[in-house]
Coordinates of C-alpha atoms in Angstrom, one line a residue:
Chain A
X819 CA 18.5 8.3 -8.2
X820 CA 16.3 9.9 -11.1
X821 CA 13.6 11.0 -9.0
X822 CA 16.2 13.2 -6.5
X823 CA 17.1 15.0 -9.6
X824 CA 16.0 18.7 -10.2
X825 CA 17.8 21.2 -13.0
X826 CA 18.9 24.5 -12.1
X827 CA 16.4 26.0 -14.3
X828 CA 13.6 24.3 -12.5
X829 CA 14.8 25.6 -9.2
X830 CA 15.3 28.9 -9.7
X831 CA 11.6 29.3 -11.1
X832 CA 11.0 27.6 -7.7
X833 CA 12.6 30.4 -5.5
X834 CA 12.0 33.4 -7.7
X835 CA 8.2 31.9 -7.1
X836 CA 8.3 31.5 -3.6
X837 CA 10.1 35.0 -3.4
X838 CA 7.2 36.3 -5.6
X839 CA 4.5 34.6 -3.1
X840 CA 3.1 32.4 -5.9
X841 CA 3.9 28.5 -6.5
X842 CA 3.5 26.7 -9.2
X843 CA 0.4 25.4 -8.7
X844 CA -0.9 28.6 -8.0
X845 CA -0.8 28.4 -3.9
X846 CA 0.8 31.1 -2.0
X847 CA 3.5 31.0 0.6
X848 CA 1.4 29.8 3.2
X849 CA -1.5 27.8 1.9
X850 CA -2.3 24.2 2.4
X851 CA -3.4 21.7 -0.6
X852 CA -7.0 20.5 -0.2
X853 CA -7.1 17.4 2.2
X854 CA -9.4 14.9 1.3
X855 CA -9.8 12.4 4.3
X856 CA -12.0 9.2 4.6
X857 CA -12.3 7.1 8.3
X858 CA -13.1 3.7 8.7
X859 CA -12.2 2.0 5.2
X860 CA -10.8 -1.7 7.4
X861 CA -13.0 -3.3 8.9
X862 CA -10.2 -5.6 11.0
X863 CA -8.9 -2.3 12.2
X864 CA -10.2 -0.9 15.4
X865 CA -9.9 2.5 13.4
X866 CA -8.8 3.8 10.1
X867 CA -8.7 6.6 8.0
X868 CA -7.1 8.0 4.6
X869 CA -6.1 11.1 3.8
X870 CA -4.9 13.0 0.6
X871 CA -3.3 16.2 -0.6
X872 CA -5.3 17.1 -3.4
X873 CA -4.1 15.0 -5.9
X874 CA -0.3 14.4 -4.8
X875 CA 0.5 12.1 -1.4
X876 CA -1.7 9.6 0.1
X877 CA -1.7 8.0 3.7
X878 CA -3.7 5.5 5.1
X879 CA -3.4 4.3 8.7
X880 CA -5.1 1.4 10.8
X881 CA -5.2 1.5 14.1
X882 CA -5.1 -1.7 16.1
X883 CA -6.1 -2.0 19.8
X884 CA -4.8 -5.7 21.4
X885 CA -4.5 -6.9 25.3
X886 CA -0.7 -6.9 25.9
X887 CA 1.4 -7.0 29.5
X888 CA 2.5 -3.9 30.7
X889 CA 6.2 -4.4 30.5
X890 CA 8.4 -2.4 32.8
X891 CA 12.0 -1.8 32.0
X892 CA 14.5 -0.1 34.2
X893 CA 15.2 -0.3 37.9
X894 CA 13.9 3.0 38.9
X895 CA 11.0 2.8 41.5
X896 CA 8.9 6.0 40.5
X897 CA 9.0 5.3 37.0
X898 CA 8.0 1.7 37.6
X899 CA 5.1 2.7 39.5
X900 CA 4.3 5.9 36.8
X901 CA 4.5 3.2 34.1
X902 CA 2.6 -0.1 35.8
X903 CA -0.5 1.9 35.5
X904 CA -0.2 2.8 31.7
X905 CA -1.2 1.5 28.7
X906 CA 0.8 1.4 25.4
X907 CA 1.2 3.2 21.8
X908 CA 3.5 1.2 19.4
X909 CA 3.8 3.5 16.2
X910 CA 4.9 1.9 13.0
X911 CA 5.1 3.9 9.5
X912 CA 6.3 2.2 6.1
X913 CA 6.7 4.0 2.9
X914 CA 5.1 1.6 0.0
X915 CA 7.4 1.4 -2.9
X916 CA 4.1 2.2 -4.8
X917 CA 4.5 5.4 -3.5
X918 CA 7.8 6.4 -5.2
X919 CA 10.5 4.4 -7.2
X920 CA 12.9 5.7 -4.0
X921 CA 11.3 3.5 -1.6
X922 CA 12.4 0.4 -3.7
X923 CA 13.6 -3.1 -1.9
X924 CA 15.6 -1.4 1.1
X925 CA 15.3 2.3 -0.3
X926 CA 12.7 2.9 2.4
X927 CA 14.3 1.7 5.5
X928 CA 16.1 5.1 6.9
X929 CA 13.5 7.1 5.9
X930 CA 11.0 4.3 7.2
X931 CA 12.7 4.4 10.7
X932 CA 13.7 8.3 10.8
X933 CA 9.4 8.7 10.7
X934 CA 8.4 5.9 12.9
X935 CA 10.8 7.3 15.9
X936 CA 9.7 10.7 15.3
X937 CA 5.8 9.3 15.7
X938 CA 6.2 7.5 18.3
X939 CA 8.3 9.9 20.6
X940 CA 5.6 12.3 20.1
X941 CA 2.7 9.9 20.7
X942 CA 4.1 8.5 23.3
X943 CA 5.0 11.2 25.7
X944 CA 3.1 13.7 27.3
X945 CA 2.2 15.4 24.7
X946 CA 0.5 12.8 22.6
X947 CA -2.4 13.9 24.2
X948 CA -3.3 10.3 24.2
X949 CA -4.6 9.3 28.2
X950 CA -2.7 6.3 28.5
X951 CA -4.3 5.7 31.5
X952 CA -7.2 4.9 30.9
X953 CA -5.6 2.3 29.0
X954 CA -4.9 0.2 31.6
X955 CA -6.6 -2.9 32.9
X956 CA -5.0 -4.2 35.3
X957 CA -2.2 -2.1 36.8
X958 CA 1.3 -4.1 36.8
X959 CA -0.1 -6.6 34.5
X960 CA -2.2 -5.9 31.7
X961 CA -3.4 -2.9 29.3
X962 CA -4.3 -2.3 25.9
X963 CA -1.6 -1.9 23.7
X964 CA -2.3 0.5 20.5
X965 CA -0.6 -0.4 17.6
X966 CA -0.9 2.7 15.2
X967 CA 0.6 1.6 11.8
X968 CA 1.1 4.5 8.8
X969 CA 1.4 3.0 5.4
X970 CA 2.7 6.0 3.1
X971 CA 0.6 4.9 -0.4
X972 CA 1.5 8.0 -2.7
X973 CA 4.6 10.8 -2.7
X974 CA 3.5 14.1 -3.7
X975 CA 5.9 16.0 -0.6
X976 CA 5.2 16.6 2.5
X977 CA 4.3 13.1 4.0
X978 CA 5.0 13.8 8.1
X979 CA 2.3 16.3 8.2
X980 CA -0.3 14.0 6.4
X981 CA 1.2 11.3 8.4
X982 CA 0.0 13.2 11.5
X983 CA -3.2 14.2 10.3
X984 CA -4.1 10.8 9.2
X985 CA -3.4 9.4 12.8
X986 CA -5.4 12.0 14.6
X987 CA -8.3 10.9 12.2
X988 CA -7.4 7.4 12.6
X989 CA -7.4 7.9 16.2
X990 CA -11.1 9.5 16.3
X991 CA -12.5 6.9 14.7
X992 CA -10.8 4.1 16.8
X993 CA -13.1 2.3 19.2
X994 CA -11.6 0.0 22.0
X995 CA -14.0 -2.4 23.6
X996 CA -14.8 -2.5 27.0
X997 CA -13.3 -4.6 29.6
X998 CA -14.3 -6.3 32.6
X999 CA -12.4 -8.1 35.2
X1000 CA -13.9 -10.9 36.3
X1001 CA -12.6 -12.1 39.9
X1002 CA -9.9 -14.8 38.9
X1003 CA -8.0 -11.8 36.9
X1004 CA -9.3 -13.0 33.9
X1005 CA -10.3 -10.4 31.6
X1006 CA -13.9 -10.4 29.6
X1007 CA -14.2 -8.4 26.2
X1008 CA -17.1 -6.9 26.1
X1009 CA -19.4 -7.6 22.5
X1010 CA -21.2 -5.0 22.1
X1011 CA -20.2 -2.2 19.9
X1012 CA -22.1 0.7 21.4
X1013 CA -20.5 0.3 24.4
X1014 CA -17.0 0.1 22.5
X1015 CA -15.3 4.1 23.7
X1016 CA -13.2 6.4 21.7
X1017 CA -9.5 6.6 23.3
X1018 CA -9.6 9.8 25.1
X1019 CA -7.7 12.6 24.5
X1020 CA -7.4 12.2 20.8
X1021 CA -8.6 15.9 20.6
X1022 CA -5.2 16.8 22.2
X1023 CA -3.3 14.4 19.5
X1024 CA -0.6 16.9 18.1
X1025 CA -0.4 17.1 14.2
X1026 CA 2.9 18.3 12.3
X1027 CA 3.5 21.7 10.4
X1028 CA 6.7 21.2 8.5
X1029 CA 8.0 24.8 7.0
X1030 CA 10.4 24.6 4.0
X1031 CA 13.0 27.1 3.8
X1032 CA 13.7 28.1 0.0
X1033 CA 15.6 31.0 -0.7
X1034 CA 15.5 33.4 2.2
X1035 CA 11.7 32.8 3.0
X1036 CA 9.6 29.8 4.2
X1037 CA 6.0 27.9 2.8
X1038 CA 4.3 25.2 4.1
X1039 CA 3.4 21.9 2.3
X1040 CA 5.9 21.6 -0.3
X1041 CA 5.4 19.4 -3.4
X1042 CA 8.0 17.0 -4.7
X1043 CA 9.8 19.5 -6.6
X1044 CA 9.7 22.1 -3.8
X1045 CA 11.3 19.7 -1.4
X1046 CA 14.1 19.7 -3.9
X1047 CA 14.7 23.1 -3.9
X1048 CA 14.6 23.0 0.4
X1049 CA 17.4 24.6 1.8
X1050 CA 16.2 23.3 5.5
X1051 CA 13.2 21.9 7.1
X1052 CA 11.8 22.5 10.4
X1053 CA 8.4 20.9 11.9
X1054 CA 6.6 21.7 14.2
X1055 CA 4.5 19.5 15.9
X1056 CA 1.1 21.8 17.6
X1057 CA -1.8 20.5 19.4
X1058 CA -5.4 22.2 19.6
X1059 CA -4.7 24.7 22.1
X1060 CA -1.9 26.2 20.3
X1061 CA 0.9 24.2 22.4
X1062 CA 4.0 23.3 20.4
X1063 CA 4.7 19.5 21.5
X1064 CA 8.0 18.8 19.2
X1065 CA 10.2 20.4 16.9
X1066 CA 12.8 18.6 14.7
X1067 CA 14.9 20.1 11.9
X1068 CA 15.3 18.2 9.2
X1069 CA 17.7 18.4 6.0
X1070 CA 20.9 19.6 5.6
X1071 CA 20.7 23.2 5.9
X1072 CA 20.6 25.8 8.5
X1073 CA 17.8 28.5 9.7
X1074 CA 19.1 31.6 11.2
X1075 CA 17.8 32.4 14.3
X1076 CA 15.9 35.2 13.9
X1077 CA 13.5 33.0 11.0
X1078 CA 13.7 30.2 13.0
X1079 CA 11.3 32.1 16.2
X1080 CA 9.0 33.1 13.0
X1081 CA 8.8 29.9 11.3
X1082 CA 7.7 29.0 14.7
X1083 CA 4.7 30.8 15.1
X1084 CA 3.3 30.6 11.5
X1085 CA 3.8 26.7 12.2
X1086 CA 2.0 27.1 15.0
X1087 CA -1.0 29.6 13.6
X1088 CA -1.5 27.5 10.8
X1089 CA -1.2 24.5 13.0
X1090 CA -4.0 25.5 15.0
X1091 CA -5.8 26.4 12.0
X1092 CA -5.8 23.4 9.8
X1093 CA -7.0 21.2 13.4
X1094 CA -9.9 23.6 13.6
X1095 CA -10.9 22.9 9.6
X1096 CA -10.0 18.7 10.4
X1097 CA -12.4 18.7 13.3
X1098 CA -15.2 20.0 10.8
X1099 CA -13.9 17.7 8.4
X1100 CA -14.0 14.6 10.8
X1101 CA -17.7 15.7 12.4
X1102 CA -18.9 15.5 8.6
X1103 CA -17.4 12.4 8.6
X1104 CA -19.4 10.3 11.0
X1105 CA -22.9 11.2 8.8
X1106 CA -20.9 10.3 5.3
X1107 CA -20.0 7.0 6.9
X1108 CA -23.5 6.4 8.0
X1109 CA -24.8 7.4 4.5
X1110 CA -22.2 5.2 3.0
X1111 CA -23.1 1.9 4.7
X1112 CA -26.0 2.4 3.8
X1113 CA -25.8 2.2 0.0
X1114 CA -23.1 -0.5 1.1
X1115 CA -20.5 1.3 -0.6
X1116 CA -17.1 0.0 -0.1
X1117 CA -13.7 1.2 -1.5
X1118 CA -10.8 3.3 -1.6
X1119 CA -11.8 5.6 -4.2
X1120 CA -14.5 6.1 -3.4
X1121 CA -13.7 9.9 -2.2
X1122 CA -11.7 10.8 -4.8
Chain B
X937 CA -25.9 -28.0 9.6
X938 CA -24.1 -25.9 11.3
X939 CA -22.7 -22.5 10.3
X940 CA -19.4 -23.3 10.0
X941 CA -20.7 -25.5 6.8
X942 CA -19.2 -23.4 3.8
X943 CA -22.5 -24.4 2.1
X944 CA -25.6 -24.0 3.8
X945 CA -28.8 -25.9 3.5
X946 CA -30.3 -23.1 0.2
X947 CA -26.8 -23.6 -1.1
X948 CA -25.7 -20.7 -0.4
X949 CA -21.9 -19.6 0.9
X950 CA -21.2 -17.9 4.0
X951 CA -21.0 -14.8 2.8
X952 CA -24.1 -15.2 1.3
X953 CA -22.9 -16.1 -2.1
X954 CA -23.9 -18.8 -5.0
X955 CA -21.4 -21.8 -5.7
X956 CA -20.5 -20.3 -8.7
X957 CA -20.4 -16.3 -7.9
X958 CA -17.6 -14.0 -8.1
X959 CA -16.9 -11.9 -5.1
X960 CA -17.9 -8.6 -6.0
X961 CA -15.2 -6.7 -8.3
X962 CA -14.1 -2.8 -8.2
X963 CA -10.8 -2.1 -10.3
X964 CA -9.7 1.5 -11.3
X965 CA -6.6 2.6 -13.4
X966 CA -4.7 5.2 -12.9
X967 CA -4.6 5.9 -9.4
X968 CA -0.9 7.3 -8.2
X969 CA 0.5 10.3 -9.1
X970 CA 4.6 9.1 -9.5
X971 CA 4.6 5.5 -11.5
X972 CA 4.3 5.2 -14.8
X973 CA 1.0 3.3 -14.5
X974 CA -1.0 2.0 -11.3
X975 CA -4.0 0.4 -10.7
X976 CA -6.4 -0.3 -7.3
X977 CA -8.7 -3.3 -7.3
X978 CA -10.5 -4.8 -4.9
X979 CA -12.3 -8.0 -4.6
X980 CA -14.9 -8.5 -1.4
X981 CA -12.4 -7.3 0.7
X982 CA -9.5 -7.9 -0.6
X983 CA -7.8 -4.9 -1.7
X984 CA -4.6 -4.4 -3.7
X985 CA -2.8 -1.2 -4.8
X986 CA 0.1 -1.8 -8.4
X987 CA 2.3 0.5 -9.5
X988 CA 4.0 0.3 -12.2
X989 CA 7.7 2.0 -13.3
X990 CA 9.6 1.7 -16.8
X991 CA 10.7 0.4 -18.9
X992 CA 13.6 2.7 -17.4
X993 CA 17.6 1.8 -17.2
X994 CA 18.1 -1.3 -15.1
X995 CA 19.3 0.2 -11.5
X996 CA 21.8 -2.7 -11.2
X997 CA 24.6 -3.1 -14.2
X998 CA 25.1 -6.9 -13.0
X999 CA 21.1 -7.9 -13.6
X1000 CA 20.7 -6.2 -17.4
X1001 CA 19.4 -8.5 -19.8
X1002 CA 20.5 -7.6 -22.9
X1003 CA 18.5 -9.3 -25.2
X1004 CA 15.2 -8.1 -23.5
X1005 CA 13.6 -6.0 -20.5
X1006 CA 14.0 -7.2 -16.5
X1007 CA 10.8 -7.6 -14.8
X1008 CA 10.9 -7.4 -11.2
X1009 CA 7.6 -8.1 -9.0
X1010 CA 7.2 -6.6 -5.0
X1011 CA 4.5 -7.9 -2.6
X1012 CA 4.0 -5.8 0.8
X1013 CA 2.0 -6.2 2.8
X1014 CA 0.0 -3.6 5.4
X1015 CA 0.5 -4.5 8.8
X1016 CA -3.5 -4.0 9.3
X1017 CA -4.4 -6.1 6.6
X1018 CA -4.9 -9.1 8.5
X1019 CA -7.3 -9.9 11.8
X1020 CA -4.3 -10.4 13.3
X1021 CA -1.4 -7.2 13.8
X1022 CA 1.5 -8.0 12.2
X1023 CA 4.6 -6.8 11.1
X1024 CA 5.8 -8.8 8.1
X1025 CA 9.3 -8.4 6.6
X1026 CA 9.5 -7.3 3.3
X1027 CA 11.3 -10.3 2.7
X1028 CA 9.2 -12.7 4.0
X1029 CA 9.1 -16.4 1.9
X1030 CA 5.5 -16.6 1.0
X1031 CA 5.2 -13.2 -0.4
X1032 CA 8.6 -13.8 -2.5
X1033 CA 7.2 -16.3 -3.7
X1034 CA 3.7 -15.2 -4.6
X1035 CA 5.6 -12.7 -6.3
X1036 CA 7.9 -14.8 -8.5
X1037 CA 4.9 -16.9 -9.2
X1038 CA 3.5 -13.2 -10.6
X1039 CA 6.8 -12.5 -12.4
X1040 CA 7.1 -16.1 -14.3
X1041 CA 3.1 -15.5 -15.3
X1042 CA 4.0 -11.8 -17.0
X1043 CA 7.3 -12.6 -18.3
X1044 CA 6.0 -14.3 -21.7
X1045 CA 3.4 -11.9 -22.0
X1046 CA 4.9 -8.4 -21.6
X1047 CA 7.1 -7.9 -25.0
X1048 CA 10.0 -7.2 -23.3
X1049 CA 12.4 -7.7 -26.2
X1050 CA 11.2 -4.5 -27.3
X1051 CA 13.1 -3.4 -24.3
X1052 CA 16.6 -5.0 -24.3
X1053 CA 18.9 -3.7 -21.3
X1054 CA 15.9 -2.0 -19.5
X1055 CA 13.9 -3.0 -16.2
X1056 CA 9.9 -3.1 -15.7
X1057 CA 8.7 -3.0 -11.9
X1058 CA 6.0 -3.9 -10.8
X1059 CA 5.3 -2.9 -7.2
X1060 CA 2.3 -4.7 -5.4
X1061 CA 0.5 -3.0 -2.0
X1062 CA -2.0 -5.4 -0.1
X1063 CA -4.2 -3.2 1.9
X1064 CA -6.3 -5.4 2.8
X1065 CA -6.4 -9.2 2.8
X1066 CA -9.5 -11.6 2.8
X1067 CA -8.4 -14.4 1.0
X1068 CA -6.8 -15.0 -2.8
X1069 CA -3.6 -13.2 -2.5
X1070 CA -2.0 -14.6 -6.2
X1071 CA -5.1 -13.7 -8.3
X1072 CA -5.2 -10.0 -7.0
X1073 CA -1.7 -9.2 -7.7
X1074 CA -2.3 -10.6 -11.1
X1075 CA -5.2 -9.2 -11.6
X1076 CA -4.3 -5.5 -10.4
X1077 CA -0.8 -5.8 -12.0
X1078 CA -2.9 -6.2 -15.6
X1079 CA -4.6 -3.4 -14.9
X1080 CA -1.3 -1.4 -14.0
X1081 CA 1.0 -2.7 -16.8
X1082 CA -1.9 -1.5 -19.5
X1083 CA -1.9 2.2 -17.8
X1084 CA 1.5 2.0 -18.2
X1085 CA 1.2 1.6 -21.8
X1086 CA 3.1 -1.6 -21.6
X1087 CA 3.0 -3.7 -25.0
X1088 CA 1.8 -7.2 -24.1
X1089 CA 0.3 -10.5 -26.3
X1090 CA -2.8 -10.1 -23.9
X1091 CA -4.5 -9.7 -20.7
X1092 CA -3.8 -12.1 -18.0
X1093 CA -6.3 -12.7 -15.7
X1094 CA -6.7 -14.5 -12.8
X1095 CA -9.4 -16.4 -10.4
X1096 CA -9.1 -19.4 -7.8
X1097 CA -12.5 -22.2 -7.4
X1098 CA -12.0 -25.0 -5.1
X1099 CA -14.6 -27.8 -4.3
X1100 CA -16.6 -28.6 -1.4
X1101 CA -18.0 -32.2 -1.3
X1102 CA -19.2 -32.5 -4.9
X1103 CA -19.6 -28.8 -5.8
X1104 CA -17.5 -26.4 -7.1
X1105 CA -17.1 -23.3 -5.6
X1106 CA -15.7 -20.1 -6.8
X1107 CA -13.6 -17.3 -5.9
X1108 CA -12.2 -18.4 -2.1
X1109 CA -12.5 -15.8 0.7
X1110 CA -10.1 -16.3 3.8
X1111 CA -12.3 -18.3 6.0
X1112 CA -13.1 -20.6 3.4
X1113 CA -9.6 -20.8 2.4
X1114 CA -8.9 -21.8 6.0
X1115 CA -11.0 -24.8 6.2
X1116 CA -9.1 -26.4 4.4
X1117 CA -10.7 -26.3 1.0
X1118 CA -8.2 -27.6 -1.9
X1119 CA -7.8 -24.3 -3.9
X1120 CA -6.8 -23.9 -7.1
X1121 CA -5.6 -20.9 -8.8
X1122 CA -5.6 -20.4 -12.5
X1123 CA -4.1 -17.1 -14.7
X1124 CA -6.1 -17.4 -18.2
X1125 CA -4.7 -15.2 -21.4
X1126 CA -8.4 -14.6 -22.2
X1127 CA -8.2 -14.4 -25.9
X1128 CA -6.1 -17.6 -27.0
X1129 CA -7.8 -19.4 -23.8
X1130 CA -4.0 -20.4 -22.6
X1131 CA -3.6 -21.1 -19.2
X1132 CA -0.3 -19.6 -17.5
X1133 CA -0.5 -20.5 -13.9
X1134 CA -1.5 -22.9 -12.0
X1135 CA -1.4 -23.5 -8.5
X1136 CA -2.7 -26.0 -6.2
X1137 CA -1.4 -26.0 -2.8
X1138 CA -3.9 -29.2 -1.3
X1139 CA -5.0 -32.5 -2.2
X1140 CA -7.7 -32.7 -5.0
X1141 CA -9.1 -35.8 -6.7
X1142 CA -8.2 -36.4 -9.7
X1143 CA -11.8 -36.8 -11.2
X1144 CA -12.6 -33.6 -9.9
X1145 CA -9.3 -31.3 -11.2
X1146 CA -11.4 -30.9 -14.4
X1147 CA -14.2 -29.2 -13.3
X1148 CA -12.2 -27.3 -10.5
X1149 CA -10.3 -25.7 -13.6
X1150 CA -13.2 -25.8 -15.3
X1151 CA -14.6 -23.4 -12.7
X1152 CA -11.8 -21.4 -12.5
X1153 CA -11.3 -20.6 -16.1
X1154 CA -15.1 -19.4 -15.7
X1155 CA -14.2 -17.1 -13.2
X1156 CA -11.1 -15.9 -14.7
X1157 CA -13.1 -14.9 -18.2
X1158 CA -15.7 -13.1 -15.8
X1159 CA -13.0 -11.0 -13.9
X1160 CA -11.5 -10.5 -18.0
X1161 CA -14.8 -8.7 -18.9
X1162 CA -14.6 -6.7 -16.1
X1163 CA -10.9 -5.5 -16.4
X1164 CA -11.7 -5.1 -20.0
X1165 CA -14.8 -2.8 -19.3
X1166 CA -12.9 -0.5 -17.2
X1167 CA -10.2 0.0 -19.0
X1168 CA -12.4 0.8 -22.0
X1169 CA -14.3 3.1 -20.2
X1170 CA -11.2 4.4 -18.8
X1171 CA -9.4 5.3 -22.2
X1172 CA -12.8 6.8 -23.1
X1173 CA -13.2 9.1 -21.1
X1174 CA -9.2 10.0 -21.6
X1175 CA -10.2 10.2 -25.3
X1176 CA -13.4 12.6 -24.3
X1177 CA -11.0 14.7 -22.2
X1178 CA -8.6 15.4 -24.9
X1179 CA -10.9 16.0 -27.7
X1180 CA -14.5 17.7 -26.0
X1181 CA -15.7 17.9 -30.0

């Protein structure tokens, strides 16, 4: 495909740039493009947000929160019991073929499900953060189910990081209405939106640091071109306090072992980091969004 | 009357909107940073993303025209876009045919024996869907195709107006749409006032097709202006960019 395609002149002005610690865009090794994020742009969503790397790839994600049954699979008693009293995260990401030619008619598919496993095993365990508990109504039979779908809009490199920091935001601005149980098991919806409660444990929601290795030494968000010129990928998935919840290799190449413990930790410094500046990012948020209803100002574009 | 009326009693819609009023149009070219030309556009709250790629080699040897350029059309669809979650296929019947309806209306307009043995596509993104999903991706694959710097005869521009009782109403949203409202959809070429699509999937009266199109062709030369405007303004300030003096 012509898009895949990167001349040998063109990569080594990649690495002798990364060797030299300046990109072409003028980052450094380890700096992160500017993330421009939006929340709640759908109103049928529960929660929403957008986000963008400067001016290359663009994510938006709707969150959905719906009554399902809890369903219990396997025979074994403790998990049963663990799982009758949990609610659900279904994760779902699809790269538009707006984004890039690539993802044309069935282009998308391996890359479509590679991302949407990788999501949801990390959302789903433990160390999604996500208190699934408290998403339970009533234990054995019914919870909320939270359907978390990605929708990949642009391609400018680097799309499971943004991926992960457009859930997180997508996630904070998620409200799920309040339930009551009435005696007959059936189970009211409560109307009013002030009452409606943020999931908790979003705070906790990892987000992903993937580290490119080009040449002999490693940077962080790589563009189209310098995903080209990856020898091996690794990412890290870090939560707020600094824990590492995942890691998954991607790409064809190999890391020696001695960079692989330092990839590790500059994943998960900068990690830790970039949460820090999204928190700020999404407490600003909440005033532009009030500000923005009231000039009744609707769109997409509106941010950038 | 009660408020499921799509007209109530100061003949106003639902949504607070006169018989005859567009719903509120935002369009803006030049959007994504890897097609050749793209194009967001929302209307009320439906919301549509094109992208546009070519005229480039035709990716499969068997489809090559060779007397004149492919067009292929794409419709997804975002799995929040409706009320309701869900997960539609990318092959799913309605959306292939929406977008062949889209194909058939660009194909005598784009000049594509400039481009024998070559393939156009146009890739359509629904992100958010309240009712009149064929005008949309018309309208935003205009847009797209001219920031692609596509050679076409003209614009083509699109609107839908349906009737209720004896009056005309424009520009369906999705709960009118699902009352049952005969709908009618209409792609104008703006300048030689040709229609190239039209599309009525209800029963209608006879007597009253003429001022349902009527209504519609209306509409469509409203949503023309506004196309028109932006992408004026648009290549201005492209112009102003490239040459400050």
């Amino acid at each position: 495909m012509s898009s895949s395609l990167i001349s040998p002149s063109e990569l080594d002005y990649i690495i002798r740039g990364v060797d030299d610690n300046l990109r072409a865009d003028g980052r450094g090794r380890l700096d992160y493009r500017e993330v421009i994020l939006e929340t709640g742009l759908i109103f049928q969503a529960n929660g929403s947000a957008r986000c963008r790397l400067s001016k290359g790839t663009d994510v938006l994600v709707g969150v959905k929160v719906e009554i399902g049954s809890i369903e219990i699979d396997g025979t074994d008693e403790e998990v049963a019991a663990v799982k009758a009293k949990r609610g659900r995260v279904v994760c779902n990401v699809e790269c538009s073929p707006i984004a890039s030619q690539q993802f044309a008619g069935r282009g998308a598919d391996d890359i479509n499900n590679e991302l949407t496993q990788l999501v949801d095993r990390v959302l789903n365990g433990p160390q999604g953060g996500l208190n699934l508990e408290k998403l339970c109504i009533i234990p054995g039979e019914e919870c909320w189910v939270v359907y978390i779908d990605a929708l990949v809009l642009d391609y400018g490199g680097n799309i499971l990081d943004l991926i992960f920091m457009t859930i997180r935001a997508a996630l904070y601005n998620t409200r799920v209405p309040k339930t009551v149980i009435e005696e007959d098991k059936e189970v009211e919806i409560s109307d009013d939106v002030e009452e409606w409660e943020r999931i908790e444990g979003w705070e906790l929601v990892p987000i992903s640091i993937t580290l490119n290795k080009i040449g002999t030494r490693h940077i962080v968000d790589a563009t189209v071109l310098e995903e080209l010129a990856t020898k091996a990928k690794l990412s890290v998935m870090v939560n707020k306090n600094g824990k590492i919840c995942g890691i998954q290799k991607i790409g064809g190449g190999s890391i020696e072992h001695g960079l692989l413990n330092e990839m590790m930790q500059t994943g998960r410094s900068i990690g830790q980091n970039l949460i820090l500046n999204l928190d700020k990012m999404l407490q600003k948020e909440d005033e532009i969004n009030a500000e923005r209803a009231k000039n009744d100002k609707i769109g997409f574009f509106a941010a950038a | 009357m009660s408020r499921h009326e799509p007209i109530g009693p100061q003949g106003l819609r639902q949504d607070g909107r006169r018989a005859d009023q567009l719903r509120n149009i935002n369009c803006k070219p030049s959007v994504l940073s890897q097609s050749d030309g793209s194009s967001y556009i929302e209307q009320g709250y439906t919301k549509c993303l094109a992208a546009v790629y070519g005229p480039r080699e035709t990716r499969q040897k068997a489809q090559i025209l060779h007397n004149k350029a492919l067009i292929t059309v794409e419709i997804s669809l975002a799995p929040f876009s409706m009320s309701e979650r869900k997960k539609r296929k990318k092959f799913d019947k309605r959306l292939l045919e929406i977008a062949s309806a889209v194909k058939q209306t660009f194909e005598p307009i784009i000049m594509t024996n400039l481009f024998p043995r070559s393939q156009i596509d146009i890739f359509l993104q629904i992100l958010q869907y309240d009712g009149g999903m064929t005008q949309i991706c018309i309208n935003a694959a205009t847009l797209a195709l001219i920031d692609a710097g596509i050679p076409m005869l003209e614009y083509v521009c699109a609107c839908s107006a349906g009737i209720v009782e004896d009056t005309t109403i424009l520009d369906l949203n999705n709960s009118e749409e699902s009352l049952g409202i005969p709908e009618l959809t209409v792609a104008l070429l703006p300048q030689s006032q040709k229609v190239t699509l039209l599309q009525l999937e209800t029963r209608l009266h006879v007597d009253k097709l003429e001022s349902v199109t009527a209504m519609a062709i209306k509409g469509a030369k409203e949503v023309y202006k506004k196309l028109d405007k932006t992408s004026r303004d648009y290549i201005g300030d492209l112009l102003q960019k490239s040459n400050p003096t």
